[in-house]
CSV table of C-alpha atoms and ligand atoms in Angstrom, one decimal:
chain,number,residue,atom,x,y,z
A,272,MET,CA,39.9,-14.8,142.7
A,273,LYS,CA,43.4,-14.5,141.4
A,274,ARG,CA,43.7,-14.0,137.6
A,275,ARG,CA,45.6,-17.3,137.1
A,276,SER,CA,42.9,-19.2,139.0
A,277,PHE,CA,40.2,-17.5,137.0
A,278,VAL,CA,41.8,-18.4,133.7
A,279,LYS,CA,42.2,-22.0,134.9
A,280,LYS,CA,38.6,-22.3,135.9
A,281,THR,CA,37.4,-20.8,132.6
A,282,PHE,CA,39.6,-23.2,130.7
A,283,GLN,CA,38.2,-26.2,132.7
A,284,TRP,CA,34.7,-25.0,132.1
A,285,LEU,CA,35.2,-24.6,128.3
A,286,ALA,CA,36.9,-28.0,128.1
A,287,GLY,CA,33.9,-29.6,130.0
A,288,LEU,CA,31.4,-27.9,127.7
A,289,GLY,CA,33.4,-29.1,124.6
A,290,LEU,CA,33.4,-32.6,125.9
A,291,LEU,CA,29.6,-32.5,126.6
A,292,THR,CA,28.9,-31.1,123.2
A,293,GLY,CA,31.0,-33.8,121.6
A,294,LEU,CA,29.2,-36.5,123.5
A,295,TYR,CA,25.8,-35.0,122.7
A,296,SER,CA,26.7,-34.8,118.9
A,297,TRP,CA,28.0,-38.3,118.9
A,298,GLN,CA,25.7,-40.3,121.2
A,299,ILE,CA,22.4,-38.4,121.5
A,300,GLU,CA,21.4,-36.2,118.5
A,301,PRO,CA,22.1,-38.8,115.8
A,302,PHE,CA,19.5,-41.1,117.4
A,303,TRP,CA,17.0,-38.3,118.5
A,304,MET,CA,14.5,-38.7,115.7
A,305,GLN,CA,11.6,-36.2,115.5
A,306,PHE,CA,8.4,-36.4,113.5
A,307,VAL,CA,8.0,-33.2,111.5
A,308,TYR,CA,4.4,-32.4,110.5
A,309,ILE,CA,3.7,-30.2,107.4
A,310,LYS,CA,0.5,-29.3,105.6
A,311,MET,CA,0.7,-30.2,101.9
A,312,PRO,CA,-1.8,-28.3,99.7
A,313,LEU,CA,-2.2,-30.0,96.3
A,314,LYS,CA,-4.1,-28.9,93.2
A,315,ASN,CA,-6.7,-31.4,92.0
A,316,LEU,CA,-6.5,-33.5,95.2
A,317,PRO,CA,-9.4,-36.0,95.2
A,318,ASP,CA,-11.8,-35.2,98.0
A,319,ASP,CA,-11.4,-38.6,99.6
A,320,LEU,CA,-7.6,-37.9,100.1
A,321,ILE,CA,-8.1,-34.7,102.0
A,322,GLY,CA,-6.6,-35.2,105.5
A,323,LYS,CA,-4.7,-38.3,104.5
A,324,THR,CA,-1.0,-38.5,105.2
A,325,VAL,CA,2.2,-38.9,103.1
A,326,MET,CA,5.1,-40.0,105.3
A,327,GLN,CA,8.6,-39.3,103.9
A,328,ILE,CA,11.5,-41.4,105.1
A,329,SER,CA,14.9,-40.6,103.6
A,330,ASP,CA,18.6,-41.5,103.8
A,331,VAL,CA,18.4,-44.4,106.3
A,332,HIS,CA,22.0,-45.3,105.4
A,333,ILE,CA,22.1,-48.9,106.7
A,334,GLY,CA,25.7,-50.1,107.2
A,335,ASN,CA,28.4,-50.2,109.7
A,336,SER,CA,28.8,-46.5,110.5
A,337,PHE,CA,26.1,-46.4,113.2
A,338,ASP,CA,23.9,-48.9,115.1
A,339,TYR,CA,21.0,-49.4,112.8
A,340,GLN,CA,18.8,-50.9,115.5
A,341,TYR,CA,17.9,-47.2,115.8
A,342,ILE,CA,16.4,-47.3,112.3
A,343,ILE,CA,14.3,-50.4,113.2
A,344,ASP,CA,13.1,-48.7,116.4
A,345,SER,CA,12.2,-45.5,114.4
A,346,PHE,CA,10.3,-47.7,111.8
A,347,LYS,CA,8.3,-49.2,114.6
A,348,GLU,CA,7.4,-45.8,115.9
A,349,ALA,CA,6.5,-44.6,112.4
A,350,GLN,CA,4.2,-47.6,111.8
A,351,GLU,CA,2.2,-46.6,114.9
A,352,LEU,CA,1.1,-43.4,113.1
A,353,ASN,CA,-0.6,-45.6,110.4
A,354,PRO,CA,0.4,-43.4,107.4
A,355,ASP,CA,-1.7,-43.6,104.3
A,356,PHE,CA,1.2,-43.3,101.9
A,357,VAL,CA,4.9,-43.8,102.6
A,358,VAL,CA,7.6,-42.5,100.3
A,359,TYR,CA,11.3,-43.4,100.6
A,360,THR,CA,13.6,-40.9,99.0
A,361,GLY,CA,16.8,-42.9,98.6
A,362,ASP,CA,20.2,-43.7,100.2
A,363,TYR,CA,19.0,-47.0,101.8
A,364,VAL,CA,22.6,-48.0,102.6
A,365,THR,CA,26.1,-46.7,103.1
A,366,TYR,CA,27.7,-49.3,100.8
A,367,GLU,CA,31.0,-51.0,101.5
A,368,ASP,CA,30.2,-54.5,100.1
A,369,ASP,CA,27.3,-56.9,99.8
A,370,GLU,CA,27.0,-57.2,103.6
A,371,GLN,CA,24.9,-54.0,103.4
A,372,ILE,CA,22.4,-55.7,101.2
A,373,SER,CA,21.7,-58.4,103.8
A,374,GLN,CA,21.8,-55.7,106.6
A,375,LEU,CA,19.2,-53.7,104.6
A,376,GLN,CA,17.0,-56.9,104.2
A,377,GLU,CA,17.2,-57.4,107.9
A,378,VAL,CA,15.9,-53.8,108.5
A,379,LEU,CA,13.3,-54.2,105.8
A,380,LYS,CA,11.5,-56.9,107.9
A,381,PHE,CA,10.2,-53.8,109.7
A,382,VAL,CA,9.5,-51.6,106.7
A,383,VAL,CA,7.0,-48.9,107.2
A,384,LYS,CA,4.1,-49.3,104.7
A,385,GLY,CA,1.3,-47.0,103.7
A,386,ALA,CA,-2.3,-48.2,103.9
A,387,LEU,CA,-2.8,-46.9,100.3
A,388,GLY,CA,0.7,-47.1,98.8
A,389,THR,CA,4.4,-47.3,99.5
A,390,ILE,CA,6.8,-45.8,96.9
A,391,GLY,CA,10.6,-45.5,96.7
A,392,ILE,CA,13.4,-44.0,94.6
A,393,LEU,CA,17.1,-44.6,94.7
A,394,GLY,CA,19.9,-42.2,96.0
A,395,ASN,CA,23.5,-42.0,95.1
A,396,HIS,CA,24.7,-44.4,97.8
A,397,ASP,CA,22.4,-47.1,96.4
A,398,TYR,CA,24.8,-47.2,93.5
A,399,GLY,CA,27.6,-48.7,95.5
A,400,ILE,CA,31.3,-47.6,95.5
A,401,ASP,CA,31.8,-44.3,93.6
A,402,PHE,CA,28.0,-44.5,92.7
A,403,VAL,CA,28.6,-46.5,89.5
A,404,GLU,CA,27.6,-50.1,90.4
A,405,ASP,CA,24.4,-50.9,88.6
A,406,ASP,CA,24.2,-54.4,90.1
A,407,VAL,CA,24.1,-52.9,93.6
A,408,ALA,CA,21.3,-50.5,92.5
A,409,ARG,CA,19.4,-53.5,91.1
A,410,ASN,CA,19.9,-55.6,94.3
A,411,ILE,CA,18.7,-52.7,96.5
A,412,THR,CA,15.7,-52.1,94.2
A,413,LYS,CA,14.8,-55.8,94.4
A,414,SER,CA,15.1,-55.9,98.2
A,415,LEU,CA,12.6,-53.1,98.5
A,416,GLU,CA,10.2,-54.5,95.9
A,417,ASP,CA,10.3,-57.9,97.7
A,418,VAL,CA,8.8,-56.2,100.8
A,419,GLY,CA,6.1,-54.4,98.7
A,420,VAL,CA,7.7,-51.0,97.9
A,421,THR,CA,6.9,-49.7,94.4
A,422,MET,CA,10.2,-48.5,93.1
A,423,LEU,CA,10.1,-45.7,90.6
A,424,ARG,CA,13.2,-45.5,88.3
A,425,ASN,CA,12.3,-42.6,86.1
A,426,ASP,CA,8.7,-43.6,86.1
A,427,ALA,CA,5.4,-42.7,87.7
A,428,VAL,CA,2.5,-44.4,89.5
A,429,GLU,CA,-1.0,-43.1,90.2
A,430,ILE,CA,-2.6,-44.3,93.4
A,431,ASN,CA,-6.2,-43.2,94.2
A,432,GLY,CA,-5.9,-40.2,92.0
A,433,LEU,CA,-2.5,-39.1,93.4
A,434,ASN,CA,0.3,-39.2,90.8
A,435,PHE,CA,3.8,-39.9,92.1
A,436,LEU,CA,6.7,-39.2,89.8
A,437,GLY,CA,10.0,-40.8,90.8
A,438,MET,CA,13.4,-40.0,89.4
A,439,ASP,CA,16.5,-42.1,89.6
A,440,ASP,CA,19.5,-40.4,91.2
A,441,PHE,CA,21.3,-37.5,89.7
A,442,TRP,CA,24.8,-38.9,90.5
A,443,GLY,CA,24.0,-42.5,89.5
A,444,SER,CA,24.1,-44.0,86.0
A,445,ASN,CA,20.4,-44.2,85.3
A,446,PHE,CA,19.4,-40.5,85.6
A,447,TYR,CA,16.7,-39.9,82.9
A,448,PRO,CA,14.4,-37.5,84.8
A,449,LYS,CA,12.5,-36.5,81.7
A,450,LYS,CA,11.0,-40.0,81.5
A,451,ALA,CA,9.4,-39.3,84.9
A,452,THR,CA,8.3,-35.8,84.2
A,453,ALA,CA,6.8,-36.9,80.9
A,454,LYS,CA,4.2,-38.5,83.1
A,455,TYR,CA,3.4,-35.3,84.8
A,456,ASN,CA,-0.4,-34.8,84.5
A,457,PRO,CA,-1.5,-31.2,85.3
A,458,GLU,CA,-5.1,-32.5,85.6
A,459,LYS,CA,-4.1,-34.7,88.6
A,460,ALA,CA,-2.5,-34.1,92.0
A,461,ASN,CA,1.2,-34.6,91.6
A,462,ILE,CA,4.1,-35.3,93.9
A,463,ALA,CA,7.7,-35.7,92.6
A,464,LEU,CA,10.3,-37.8,94.4
A,465,CYS,CA,13.9,-36.7,93.6
A,466,HIS,CA,16.8,-37.6,95.9
A,467,ASN,CA,19.1,-34.7,95.1
A,468,PRO,CA,17.5,-31.2,95.3
A,469,ASP,CA,20.0,-29.8,92.8
A,470,VAL,CA,17.9,-31.5,90.1
A,471,CYS,CA,15.3,-28.7,90.7
A,472,ASP,CA,17.6,-26.3,88.9
A,473,LEU,CA,17.9,-28.5,85.7
A,474,PRO,CA,15.6,-28.0,82.7
A,475,VAL,CA,13.9,-31.4,83.1
A,476,TRP,CA,10.6,-30.5,84.7
A,477,ASN,CA,8.1,-30.4,81.8
A,478,ASN,CA,6.4,-27.4,83.5
A,479,PHE,CA,5.8,-29.4,86.6
A,480,LYS,CA,3.7,-27.7,89.3
A,481,GLY,CA,3.4,-29.3,92.8
A,482,TRP,CA,5.6,-30.6,95.5
A,483,ILE,CA,9.0,-32.2,95.2
A,484,LEU,CA,10.3,-34.4,98.0
A,485,SER,CA,14.1,-34.7,98.4
A,486,GLY,CA,16.7,-35.8,100.8
A,487,HIS,CA,20.5,-36.2,100.2
A,488,THR,CA,21.8,-33.2,102.2
A,489,HIS,CA,21.0,-34.6,105.7
A,490,GLY,CA,20.6,-30.8,106.5
A,491,GLY,CA,24.4,-30.8,106.6
A,492,GLN,CA,24.3,-32.9,109.9
A,493,VAL,CA,26.2,-30.2,111.7
A,494,LYS,CA,24.9,-26.6,111.8
A,495,PRO,CA,26.4,-24.0,114.1
A,496,PRO,CA,23.6,-21.9,115.7
A,497,PHE,CA,22.6,-18.9,113.5
A,498,LEU,CA,25.1,-20.0,110.7
A,499,PRO,CA,24.7,-22.1,107.6
A,500,ALA,CA,25.5,-25.8,107.7
A,501,LEU,CA,29.2,-26.5,107.3
A,502,ILE,CA,29.0,-29.2,104.6
A,503,LEU,CA,26.3,-29.5,102.0
A,504,PRO,CA,26.7,-31.9,99.1
A,505,VAL,CA,24.8,-29.7,96.7
A,506,LYS,CA,25.7,-27.0,94.2
A,507,ASN,CA,22.9,-24.8,95.2
A,508,LYS,CA,23.7,-23.9,98.9
A,509,ASN,CA,20.2,-22.6,99.4
A,510,TYR,CA,19.1,-26.3,99.3
A,511,ASP,CA,19.9,-27.2,102.9
A,512,ALA,CA,16.8,-28.4,104.6
A,513,GLY,CA,13.1,-27.8,105.0
A,514,ILE,CA,10.6,-26.1,102.7
A,515,LYS,CA,11.8,-24.0,99.7
A,516,ASP,CA,9.3,-22.1,97.6
A,517,LEU,CA,10.8,-22.3,94.1
A,518,LYS,CA,8.5,-19.4,93.0
A,519,ASP,CA,7.3,-21.2,89.8
A,520,GLY,CA,4.5,-23.3,91.2
A,521,ARG,CA,7.0,-25.9,92.6
A,522,THR,CA,7.5,-26.4,96.4
A,523,LEU,CA,10.6,-28.3,97.4
A,524,TYR,CA,10.9,-30.1,100.7
A,525,ILE,CA,14.4,-31.3,101.8
A,526,ASN,CA,14.2,-34.0,104.5
A,527,SER,CA,17.1,-33.9,107.0
A,528,ALA,CA,17.5,-37.7,106.9
A,529,LEU,CA,16.7,-40.4,109.4
A,530,GLY,CA,20.2,-42.0,109.3
A,531,CYS,CA,23.6,-40.4,108.9
A,532,LEU,CA,26.7,-40.9,107.0
A,533,ARG,CA,29.1,-40.4,109.9
A,534,GLN,CA,27.7,-40.7,113.5
A,535,VAL,CA,27.6,-37.0,114.3
A,536,ARG,CA,24.8,-34.5,114.3
A,537,PHE,CA,24.5,-31.1,115.9
A,538,ASN,CA,21.5,-28.8,115.6
A,539,VAL,CA,20.0,-30.9,112.8
A,540,ARG,CA,17.9,-33.6,114.3
A,541,PRO,CA,17.1,-36.7,112.2
A,542,GLU,CA,13.5,-36.7,111.0
A,543,ILE,CA,10.6,-38.5,109.5
A,544,THR,CA,8.3,-36.1,107.8
A,545,VAL,CA,4.5,-36.4,107.8
A,546,PHE,CA,2.7,-34.4,105.2
A,547,LEU,CA,-1.0,-33.8,105.7
A,548,LEU,CA,-2.8,-33.6,102.4
A,549,ALA,CA,-5.0,-30.6,101.7
A,550,LYS,CA,-6.8,-29.3,98.6
A,551,GLU,CA,-5.1,-26.2,97.1
A,552,VAL,CA,-7.8,-23.8,95.8
B,771,LIG,FE1,22.3,-39.6,102.1
């Protein structure tokens, strides 16, 4: 093969590969949801909750940036797993105007509910434009409550001996995490819900021990193989995705999101997490 022809063929091959990668990242991976199964050992877990499941759904981002029929389809698949608890960790919409409230309500007709309880917290995008619109946060909260989701805004709820602490969002205007952690009960099994994992580094935890479920980062959405994600909206860049042992009795889990902010994903598949409850000895 002549050198010029070799260079031309290589160029064509690379261009083809680039096109395929682009198509994959735009049309396939953003809609290629996976269930991620994780064992969750908890201190003081009541015996009758051993083996029950806590399903985490995060960052569905209903709006106009991708076809949210995918979220409805994912909800239907999730419902088939009959979760015992379902927790939603914020960013229900990508807010532009009040159209997203009605779009969310349309999707919530298919809301995934837990047999024992369904709990939610807000994320920054649930606070509208620039994350400062309290009336948007109230409308989204009401939309979820109307379909039976217990919304925790710096509060806690105990269900069958499992204590859920739920913080409002770090970047929103109602961030009073100590109100939630004041309800930490070391005699109970505890799970904290906290949209933005950076909160783990703030002195607001009241000596909390247990699991913290977060979202927010979407795992960066694009992650070159063997390299860190390119864009992470957190100060602590260690908080990308997955399990993080915080080495002080807290275990953080960062969900990679079911939806996306822009319709692109590479090497960070969307997920719904299913935690299997176990007793920590
Ligand atoms: Fe998000």
